[in-house]
mmCIF file of C-alpha atoms and ligand atoms in Angstrom:
data_model
loop_
_atom_site.group_PDB
_atom_site.id
_atom_site.type_symbol
_atom_site.label_atom_id
_atom_site.label_comp_id
_atom_site.label_asym_id
_atom_site.label_seq_id
_atom_site.Cartn_x
_atom_site.Cartn_y
_atom_site.Cartn_z
ATOM 1 C CA MET A 1 0.000 0.000 0.000
ATOM 2 C CA ASN A 2 1.255 3.473 -0.854
ATOM 3 C CA LYS A 3 1.348 6.309 1.613
ATOM 4 C CA GLU A 4 -1.959 8.060 2.268
ATOM 5 C CA PRO A 5 -2.529 11.042 -0.036
ATOM 6 C CA LYS A 6 -1.843 14.660 0.872
ATOM 7 C CA THR A 7 -2.911 16.378 -2.316
ATOM 8 C CA LEU A 8 -5.644 15.943 -4.900
ATOM 9 C CA GLN A 9 -3.071 14.584 -7.340
ATOM 10 C CA GLU A 10 -1.997 11.950 -4.843
ATOM 11 C CA ALA A 11 -5.607 11.196 -3.949
ATOM 12 C CA ILE A 12 -6.456 10.478 -7.585
ATOM 13 C CA LEU A 13 -3.635 7.956 -7.845
ATOM 14 C CA TYR A 14 -4.170 6.472 -4.397
ATOM 15 C CA PHE A 15 -7.913 5.897 -4.562
ATOM 16 C CA ALA A 16 -7.688 4.441 -8.070
ATOM 17 C CA ASP A 17 -6.688 1.229 -6.299
ATOM 18 C CA PRO A 18 -9.712 -0.456 -4.656
ATOM 19 C CA ALA A 19 -7.438 -1.986 -2.013
ATOM 20 C CA ASN A 20 -6.351 1.489 -0.963
ATOM 21 C CA CYS A 21 -9.969 2.679 -0.699
ATOM 22 C CA ARG A 22 -10.736 -0.289 1.489
ATOM 23 C CA GLU A 23 -7.657 0.130 3.665
ATOM 24 C CA TYR A 24 -8.319 3.835 4.114
ATOM 25 C CA LEU A 25 -11.857 3.211 5.335
ATOM 26 C CA VAL A 26 -10.935 0.197 7.462
ATOM 27 C CA ALA A 27 -8.249 2.168 9.303
ATOM 28 C CA ARG A 28 -10.860 4.750 10.353
ATOM 29 C CA ARG A 29 -13.861 2.600 10.813
ATOM 30 C CA TRP A 30 -12.356 -0.471 12.400
ATOM 31 C CA PRO A 31 -9.040 0.601 13.921
ATOM 32 C CA ASN A 32 -9.139 -2.451 16.215
ATOM 33 C CA GLY A 33 -9.942 -4.920 13.472
ATOM 34 C CA VAL A 34 -12.893 -5.518 11.194
ATOM 35 C CA ILE A 35 -16.115 -6.544 12.875
ATOM 36 C CA CYS A 36 -19.428 -7.558 11.372
ATOM 37 C CA PRO A 37 -21.639 -4.472 11.119
ATOM 38 C CA ARG A 38 -24.716 -6.585 11.735
ATOM 39 C CA CYS A 39 -23.819 -8.643 14.799
ATOM 40 C CA GLY A 40 -20.557 -7.104 16.002
ATOM 41 C CA SER A 41 -18.608 -10.353 15.805
ATOM 42 C CA ASP A 42 -14.917 -10.174 14.982
ATOM 43 C CA LYS A 43 -15.026 -13.651 13.474
ATOM 44 C CA VAL A 44 -14.996 -12.423 9.921
ATOM 45 C CA VAL A 45 -13.240 -13.774 6.850
ATOM 46 C CA PHE A 46 -12.030 -11.547 4.051
ATOM 47 C CA LEU A 47 -13.024 -12.783 0.605
ATOM 48 C CA ALA A 48 -10.325 -11.153 -1.499
ATOM 49 C CA LYS A 49 -11.897 -12.216 -4.764
ATOM 50 C CA TYR A 50 -15.067 -10.264 -3.965
ATOM 51 C CA ASN A 51 -13.457 -7.464 -1.947
ATOM 52 C CA ARG A 52 -15.821 -8.155 0.924
ATOM 53 C CA TRP A 53 -15.998 -9.918 4.273
ATOM 54 C CA GLN A 54 -18.165 -12.709 5.507
ATOM 55 C CA CYS A 55 -19.270 -13.048 9.104
ATOM 56 C CA SER A 56 -18.821 -16.506 10.631
ATOM 57 C CA VAL A 57 -21.896 -16.187 12.816
ATOM 58 C CA THR A 58 -25.073 -17.559 11.296
ATOM 59 C CA HIS A 59 -27.493 -14.787 10.450
ATOM 60 C CA ALA A 60 -29.016 -13.140 7.420
ATOM 61 C CA ALA A 61 -26.827 -11.024 5.164
ATOM 62 C CA ARG A 62 -23.491 -12.266 6.462
ATOM 63 C CA GLN A 63 -21.440 -10.609 3.766
ATOM 64 C CA PHE A 64 -20.527 -6.966 3.938
ATOM 65 C CA THR A 65 -18.171 -4.436 2.412
ATOM 66 C CA SER A 66 -16.527 -1.310 3.716
ATOM 67 C CA LYS A 67 -19.551 0.579 2.352
ATOM 68 C CA THR A 68 -22.054 -1.356 4.450
ATOM 69 C CA GLY A 69 -23.576 0.812 7.138
ATOM 70 C CA THR A 70 -22.188 4.056 5.760
ATOM 71 C CA ILE A 71 -23.699 6.735 3.577
ATOM 72 C CA PHE A 72 -22.119 4.905 0.621
ATOM 73 C CA GLU A 73 -24.206 1.821 1.212
ATOM 74 C CA ASP A 74 -26.277 0.617 -1.743
ATOM 75 C CA SER A 75 -24.580 3.055 -4.077
ATOM 76 C CA PRO A 76 -23.464 1.469 -7.335
ATOM 77 C CA ILE A 77 -20.773 4.128 -7.617
ATOM 78 C CA GLY A 78 -17.323 2.907 -6.674
ATOM 79 C CA LEU A 79 -15.464 4.064 -3.586
ATOM 80 C CA ASP A 80 -12.758 5.513 -5.806
ATOM 81 C CA LYS A 81 -15.260 8.031 -7.173
ATOM 82 C CA TRP A 82 -16.930 8.613 -3.825
ATOM 83 C CA LEU A 83 -13.699 9.375 -2.059
ATOM 84 C CA LEU A 84 -12.439 11.659 -4.806
ATOM 85 C CA ALA A 85 -15.720 13.561 -4.808
ATOM 86 C CA MET A 86 -15.430 13.955 -1.054
ATOM 87 C CA TRP A 87 -11.871 15.092 -1.290
ATOM 88 C CA GLN A 88 -12.901 17.886 -3.607
ATOM 89 C CA VAL A 89 -15.963 18.927 -1.648
ATOM 90 C CA VAL A 90 -14.102 19.258 1.650
ATOM 91 C CA ASN A 91 -10.962 20.819 0.240
ATOM 92 C CA CYS A 92 -11.980 23.180 -2.551
ATOM 93 C CA LYS A 93 -11.847 26.476 -0.802
ATOM 94 C CA ASN A 94 -14.733 28.079 -2.622
ATOM 95 C CA GLY A 95 -16.733 24.935 -3.043
ATOM 96 C CA ILE A 96 -17.198 22.820 -6.115
ATOM 97 C CA SER A 97 -20.369 22.475 -8.148
ATOM 98 C CA SER A 98 -21.878 19.092 -8.940
ATOM 99 C CA TYR A 99 -21.112 19.834 -12.581
ATOM 100 C CA GLU A 100 -17.411 20.058 -11.799
ATOM 101 C CA VAL A 101 -17.522 16.938 -9.621
ATOM 102 C CA ALA A 102 -19.289 15.072 -12.422
ATOM 103 C CA LYS A 103 -16.632 16.028 -14.911
ATOM 104 C CA ALA A 104 -13.757 15.248 -12.574
ATOM 105 C CA ILE A 105 -14.833 11.732 -11.619
ATOM 106 C CA GLY A 106 -16.776 10.699 -14.700
ATOM 107 C CA VAL A 107 -20.373 10.391 -13.539
ATOM 108 C CA THR A 108 -23.483 12.218 -14.704
ATOM 109 C CA GLN A 109 -24.265 15.594 -13.213
ATOM 110 C CA LYS A 110 -27.368 14.102 -11.648
ATOM 111 C CA SER A 111 -25.338 11.396 -9.921
ATOM 112 C CA ALA A 112 -22.851 13.963 -8.711
ATOM 113 C CA TRP A 113 -25.697 16.036 -7.331
ATOM 114 C CA PHE A 114 -26.954 13.106 -5.264
ATOM 115 C CA MET A 115 -23.447 12.210 -4.145
ATOM 116 C CA ASP A 116 -22.898 15.743 -2.992
ATOM 117 C CA HIS A 117 -26.135 15.563 -1.066
ATOM 118 C CA ARG A 118 -25.044 12.428 0.765
ATOM 119 C CA ILE A 119 -21.572 13.756 1.422
ATOM 120 C CA ARG A 120 -23.155 16.747 3.081
ATOM 121 C CA LEU A 121 -24.653 14.420 5.692
ATOM 122 C CA ALA A 122 -21.161 13.975 7.051
ATOM 123 C CA PHE A 123 -20.899 17.671 7.783
ATOM 124 C CA GLY A 124 -23.706 17.596 10.322
ATOM 125 C CA MET A 125 -22.007 14.999 12.460
ATOM 126 C CA GLU A 126 -20.341 17.161 15.021
ATOM 127 C CA PRO A 127 -21.903 17.556 18.409
ATOM 128 C CA ARG A 128 -23.974 20.657 18.578
ATOM 129 C CA ALA A 129 -23.279 21.804 22.095
ATOM 130 C CA LYS A 130 -24.394 25.363 22.657
ATOM 131 C CA ALA A 131 -21.896 28.088 21.929
ATOM 132 C CA SER A 132 -20.379 29.627 25.051
ATOM 133 C CA GLY A 133 -17.768 32.142 26.102
ATOM 134 C CA HIS A 134 -17.654 34.999 23.615
ATOM 135 C CA VAL A 135 -20.269 34.685 20.897
ATOM 136 C CA GLU A 136 -21.029 36.829 17.854
ATOM 137 C CA ALA A 137 -24.472 36.733 16.249
ATOM 138 C CA ASP A 138 -25.533 38.388 13.026
ATOM 139 C CA GLU A 139 -27.888 37.876 10.127
ATOM 140 C CA THR A 140 -27.698 38.438 6.419
ATOM 141 C CA PHE A 141 -29.762 38.014 3.288
ATOM 142 C CA ILE A 142 -28.654 35.781 0.508
ATOM 143 C CA GLY A 143 -30.154 36.067 -2.952
ATOM 144 C CA GLY A 144 -32.509 33.356 -4.085
ATOM 145 C CA LYS A 145 -36.167 32.788 -3.693
ATOM 146 C CA ALA A 146 -37.303 30.475 -0.942
ATOM 147 C CA ARG A 147 -40.341 29.476 -2.958
ATOM 148 C CA ASN A 148 -38.079 27.916 -5.573
ATOM 149 C CA MET A 149 -36.653 25.524 -3.068
ATOM 150 C CA HIS A 150 -37.675 21.926 -3.126
ATOM 151 C CA ALA A 151 -40.618 21.562 -0.735
ATOM 152 C CA SER A 152 -38.907 19.158 1.646
ATOM 153 C CA GLU A 153 -35.814 21.314 1.798
ATOM 154 C CA ARG A 154 -37.946 24.324 2.543
ATOM 155 C CA ALA A 155 -39.792 22.481 5.276
ATOM 156 C CA ARG A 156 -36.554 21.412 6.851
ATOM 157 C CA ARG A 157 -34.892 24.746 6.557
ATOM 158 C CA ILE A 158 -37.626 27.207 7.139
ATOM 159 C CA THR A 159 -40.242 26.970 9.777
ATOM 160 C CA GLY A 160 -42.998 29.476 10.144
ATOM 161 C CA THR A 161 -43.971 31.816 7.368
ATOM 162 C CA GLY A 162 -41.256 32.494 4.854
ATOM 163 C CA GLY A 163 -41.037 32.940 1.130
ATOM 164 C CA LYS A 164 -39.544 36.368 0.703
ATOM 165 C CA ASP A 165 -37.408 37.251 -2.278
ATOM 166 C CA LYS A 166 -34.240 36.802 -0.358
ATOM 167 C CA THR A 167 -33.384 34.248 2.224
ATOM 168 C CA ALA A 168 -32.387 35.366 5.695
ATOM 169 C CA VAL A 169 -29.555 33.441 7.254
ATOM 170 C CA MET A 170 -28.651 33.663 10.903
ATOM 171 C CA GLU A 171 -25.047 33.068 11.774
ATOM 172 C CA ILE A 172 -23.520 32.474 15.152
ATOM 173 C CA LEU A 173 -19.791 32.406 15.815
ATOM 174 C CA GLU A 174 -18.217 31.066 18.955
ATOM 175 C CA ARG A 175 -14.830 32.638 19.429
ATOM 176 C CA GLY A 176 -11.982 30.207 19.906
ATOM 177 C CA GLN A 177 -10.798 29.542 23.417
ATOM 178 C CA ASP A 178 -7.279 28.454 24.362
ATOM 179 C CA GLY A 179 -5.905 28.993 20.879
ATOM 180 C CA GLU A 180 -8.652 27.012 19.172
ATOM 181 C CA PRO A 181 -10.103 28.508 15.984
ATOM 182 C CA SER A 182 -13.496 30.141 16.129
ATOM 183 C CA ARG A 183 -16.407 28.091 14.869
ATOM 184 C CA VAL A 184 -19.494 29.124 12.950
ATOM 185 C CA ARG A 185 -22.963 27.683 12.595
ATOM 186 C CA THR A 186 -25.608 28.973 10.208
ATOM 187 C CA THR A 187 -29.357 28.502 9.999
ATOM 188 C CA VAL A 188 -31.931 29.754 7.561
ATOM 189 C CA VAL A 189 -34.549 31.826 9.351
ATOM 190 C CA PRO A 190 -37.924 32.963 7.993
ATOM 191 C CA ASN A 191 -37.234 36.652 8.601
ATOM 192 C CA ARG A 192 -35.297 39.104 10.743
ATOM 193 C CA LYS A 193 -38.027 39.591 13.288
ATOM 194 C CA LYS A 194 -37.423 39.331 16.993
ATOM 195 C CA GLY A 195 -39.148 35.960 17.361
ATOM 196 C CA SER A 196 -37.053 34.253 14.694
ATOM 197 C CA LEU A 197 -33.678 35.634 15.643
ATOM 198 C CA GLN A 198 -34.061 35.274 19.380
ATOM 199 C CA ALA A 199 -35.269 31.695 19.071
ATOM 200 C CA GLU A 200 -32.075 30.891 17.168
ATOM 201 C CA VAL A 201 -29.877 32.623 19.695
ATOM 202 C CA ARG A 202 -31.520 30.784 22.574
ATOM 203 C CA GLN A 203 -31.252 27.462 20.800
ATOM 204 C CA HIS A 204 -27.570 27.825 19.984
ATOM 205 C CA VAL A 205 -26.043 29.962 22.706
ATOM 206 C CA GLU A 206 -25.624 29.110 26.363
ATOM 207 C CA ALA A 207 -27.283 31.486 28.813
ATOM 208 C CA GLY A 208 -24.694 33.688 30.466
ATOM 209 C CA ALA A 209 -22.443 33.828 27.399
ATOM 210 C CA ALA A 210 -21.060 37.187 26.266
ATOM 211 C CA LEU A 211 -23.155 37.951 23.204
ATOM 212 C CA TYR A 212 -22.246 40.549 20.574
ATOM 213 C CA THR A 213 -24.754 41.701 17.978
ATOM 214 C CA ASP A 214 -25.473 44.806 15.962
ATOM 215 C CA ALA A 215 -28.082 47.339 17.025
ATOM 216 C CA LEU A 216 -31.016 45.655 15.268
ATOM 217 C CA LYS A 217 -34.133 45.967 17.412
ATOM 218 C CA SER A 218 -34.803 42.254 17.061
ATOM 219 C CA TYR A 219 -31.972 41.568 19.475
ATOM 220 C CA GLU A 220 -33.416 43.663 22.268
ATOM 221 C CA GLY A 221 -34.459 41.709 25.323
ATOM 222 C CA LEU A 222 -31.923 38.887 25.302
ATOM 223 C CA THR A 223 -31.512 39.434 28.998
ATOM 224 C CA GLU A 224 -30.184 36.003 29.923
ATOM 225 C CA PHE A 225 -26.968 36.791 28.031
ATOM 226 C CA GLU A 226 -24.235 39.330 28.666
ATOM 227 C CA HIS A 227 -25.485 41.137 25.614
ATOM 228 C CA GLN A 228 -23.472 44.016 24.166
ATOM 229 C CA VAL A 229 -24.333 45.922 21.041
ATOM 230 C CA VAL A 230 -21.719 46.690 18.407
ATOM 231 C CA ASP A 231 -21.679 50.297 17.344
ATOM 232 C CA HIS A 232 -20.889 50.233 13.637
ATOM 233 C CA ALA A 233 -20.529 54.011 13.641
ATOM 234 C CA LEU A 234 -17.327 53.639 15.609
ATOM 235 C CA GLU A 235 -14.288 53.374 13.439
ATOM 236 C CA TYR A 236 -12.340 51.418 15.973
ATOM 237 C CA VAL A 237 -13.154 48.179 17.677
ATOM 238 C CA LYS A 238 -14.350 48.678 21.212
ATOM 239 C CA GLY A 239 -12.441 45.906 22.980
ATOM 240 C CA GLN A 240 -14.219 42.590 22.639
ATOM 241 C CA VAL A 241 -17.422 44.143 21.388
ATOM 242 C CA HIS A 242 -17.357 43.470 17.652
ATOM 243 C CA THR A 243 -18.541 40.979 15.062
ATOM 244 C CA ASN A 244 -15.359 40.891 13.013
ATOM 245 C CA GLY A 245 -15.086 37.121 13.230
ATOM 246 C CA LEU A 246 -18.375 36.738 11.417
ATOM 247 C CA GLU A 247 -17.464 39.368 8.909
ATOM 248 C CA ASN A 248 -14.435 37.291 7.925
ATOM 249 C CA PHE A 249 -16.647 34.279 7.464
ATOM 250 C CA TRP A 250 -19.117 36.175 5.306
ATOM 251 C CA SER A 251 -16.538 37.735 3.085
ATOM 252 C CA LEU A 252 -15.213 34.239 2.335
ATOM 253 C CA LEU A 253 -18.714 32.955 1.794
ATOM 254 C CA LYS A 254 -19.757 35.706 -0.549
ATOM 255 C CA ARG A 255 -16.592 35.422 -2.562
ATOM 256 C CA GLY A 256 -17.311 31.731 -2.940
ATOM 257 C CA ILE A 257 -20.904 32.259 -3.949
ATOM 258 C CA ARG A 258 -19.898 34.743 -6.594
ATOM 259 C CA GLY A 259 -17.092 32.564 -7.888
ATOM 260 C CA THR A 260 -18.650 29.138 -7.895
ATOM 261 C CA TYR A 261 -22.346 29.180 -7.344
ATOM 262 C CA VAL A 262 -23.450 32.233 -9.188
ATOM 263 C CA SER A 263 -25.908 30.428 -11.414
ATOM 264 C CA VAL A 264 -27.071 27.638 -9.166
ATOM 265 C CA GLU A 265 -30.581 27.121 -7.899
ATOM 266 C CA PRO A 266 -31.379 28.521 -4.463
ATOM 267 C CA PHE A 267 -31.358 25.216 -2.629
ATOM 268 C CA HIS A 268 -27.789 24.729 -3.675
ATOM 269 C CA LEU A 269 -27.014 27.759 -1.567
ATOM 270 C CA PHE A 270 -27.957 25.845 1.536
ATOM 271 C CA ARG A 271 -25.763 22.930 0.691
ATOM 272 C CA TYR A 272 -23.098 25.442 -0.006
ATOM 273 C CA LEU A 273 -23.588 27.004 3.426
ATOM 274 C CA ASP A 274 -23.056 23.668 5.149
ATOM 275 C CA GLU A 275 -19.964 22.982 3.114
ATOM 276 C CA GLN A 276 -18.564 26.419 3.727
ATOM 277 C CA VAL A 277 -19.180 26.149 7.456
ATOM 278 C CA TYR A 278 -17.418 22.799 7.499
ATOM 279 C CA ARG A 279 -14.408 24.172 5.669
ATOM 280 C CA PHE A 280 -14.336 27.316 7.793
ATOM 281 C CA ASN A 281 -14.520 25.447 11.076
ATOM 282 C CA HIS A 282 -11.702 23.143 9.991
ATOM 283 C CA ARG A 283 -9.649 25.777 8.230
ATOM 284 C CA ARG A 284 -6.507 25.092 10.246
ATOM 285 C CA MET A 285 -6.356 21.473 9.174
ATOM 286 C CA THR A 286 -4.376 20.262 6.188
ATOM 287 C CA ASP A 287 -6.323 18.901 3.211
ATOM 288 C CA ALA A 288 -5.496 15.377 4.298
ATOM 289 C CA GLN A 289 -6.728 16.002 7.862
ATOM 290 C CA ARG A 290 -9.908 17.708 6.723
ATOM 291 C CA PHE A 291 -10.668 14.790 4.447
ATOM 292 C CA ASP A 292 -9.840 12.242 7.128
ATOM 293 C CA PHE A 293 -12.178 13.993 9.548
ATOM 294 C CA ALA A 294 -15.039 14.036 7.042
ATOM 295 C CA VAL A 295 -14.559 10.352 6.293
ATOM 296 C CA ARG A 296 -14.770 9.556 9.998
ATOM 297 C CA GLY A 297 -18.033 11.456 10.073
ATOM 298 C CA ILE A 298 -19.434 9.353 7.307
ATOM 299 C CA VAL A 299 -18.467 5.976 8.661
ATOM 300 C CA GLY A 300 -19.431 7.054 12.149
ATOM 301 C CA LYS A 301 -23.015 7.762 11.219
ATOM 302 C CA ARG A 302 -24.285 4.797 13.208
ATOM 303 C CA LEU A 303 -22.550 5.988 16.334
ATOM 304 C CA THR A 304 -25.510 8.184 17.114
ATOM 305 C CA PHE A 305 -27.646 5.111 17.221
ATOM 306 C CA ALA A 306 -25.118 3.385 19.447
ATOM 307 C CA GLU A 307 -25.221 6.278 21.855
ATOM 308 C CA VAL A 308 -28.991 6.287 21.872
ATOM 309 C CA THR A 309 -29.076 2.598 22.723
ATOM 310 C CA GLY A 310 -26.548 3.067 25.511
ATOM 311 C CA LYS A 311 -23.787 1.248 23.686
ATOM 312 C CA SER A 312 -21.481 4.179 23.312
ATOM 313 C CA GLY A 313 -17.895 3.209 22.885
ATOM 314 C CA SER A 314 -18.706 0.376 20.554
ATOM 315 C CA GLN A 315 -17.459 0.964 17.062
ATOM 316 C CA GLU A 316 -20.283 0.241 14.716
ATOM 317 C CA ILE A 317 -23.757 -0.852 15.623
ATOM 318 C CA PHE A 318 -25.749 -1.497 12.534
HETATM 319 ZN ZN1 LIG B 401 -22.291 -11.061 11.955
#
C-alpha cells in the first residue's frame, strides 16, 4: 500500500486502487480490526476475490463491504469516485459544483448532485453543544427565492412563514478559546423579526455567554446573556465588542458564492452554506486532515444510534 494522499493529485492515484480505498476506510472505521456491522462479531473472513468480508456467525446477510452501514451503502458508484468527490468537496476552498464533480470523476451531473447531497450528511455529524464564552451573532440576506426551493428542503430549513425574495440566514460564531479557531454555525430563518432571531440565539447559545450583535431591534431583550451591542458608527473596535469574526466568514462565503455558485438554484445555496461552514470550522487542518475527519463522520453515522441505545464506545452498531 502506498502512503496516504496529501494532495488531490496523490488522492487520484491512491484511490484508483480499490485496495487502498478499502484500507483507508478500514483504518478509520475499524481501527481495532474488522467486525461484522450486523452482529458485532470479529469472526470475519475476508473474501479477497469479492473485496468483501463474511461473518462466521449464522445470520441473514453475512457478507458486507466497507460501504455497508455508511452513507455509501447501496450506491453502485465505486469508492474511488466517492472518495475523490469527497476530497474535492471538503478541500476546494470556494466549493465545487456538482457539474465540476461530475466532470472530474466521470459520472453524470445528476449522480454527482446526489453524491454531494449524501456527502453533506457527514458535515452535520459534530456535536452541537451550545456556543459559550464569547459569541457573535448576526444575520444576512442571501439572494434566491425560498419558494423555488424543493418543498422538503424548505420544510426542513424554514419553519414558520417564509417565502420572501431573499433568504435570511442567521449566523452564530463562537470565538476560539485556548488557541482554538473560532467556529461558525448557520441557519436559515424565515425573517429578521425578533421571534425568529431570538429563538435561534436561545437554541444555539448558552445562557450567560457574552453575546455581541449589531443594534437591530430584534436583538433587544436577550436578557439572559451578557449582551453588548456593536456600534458600527465607531471606526475602531471597542475591545471585545465586535462581530469581526463573522465578517471574515461572510466575506469568504460571498466570494465563494460569486465565484462558484453564481448560477445555481437557491437550494444549492444551503448545501453550499453547510460545506462552507465545514471548511471554515476546519480551516486550520491540512487537506489530508480535513478529508480524514469528514470520512470519519461518514463511517461514524451509526454511532448516534449506538449512543442512543446506551452502547457508546462500541465501534459500529448497525
Ligand atoms: Zn455477523
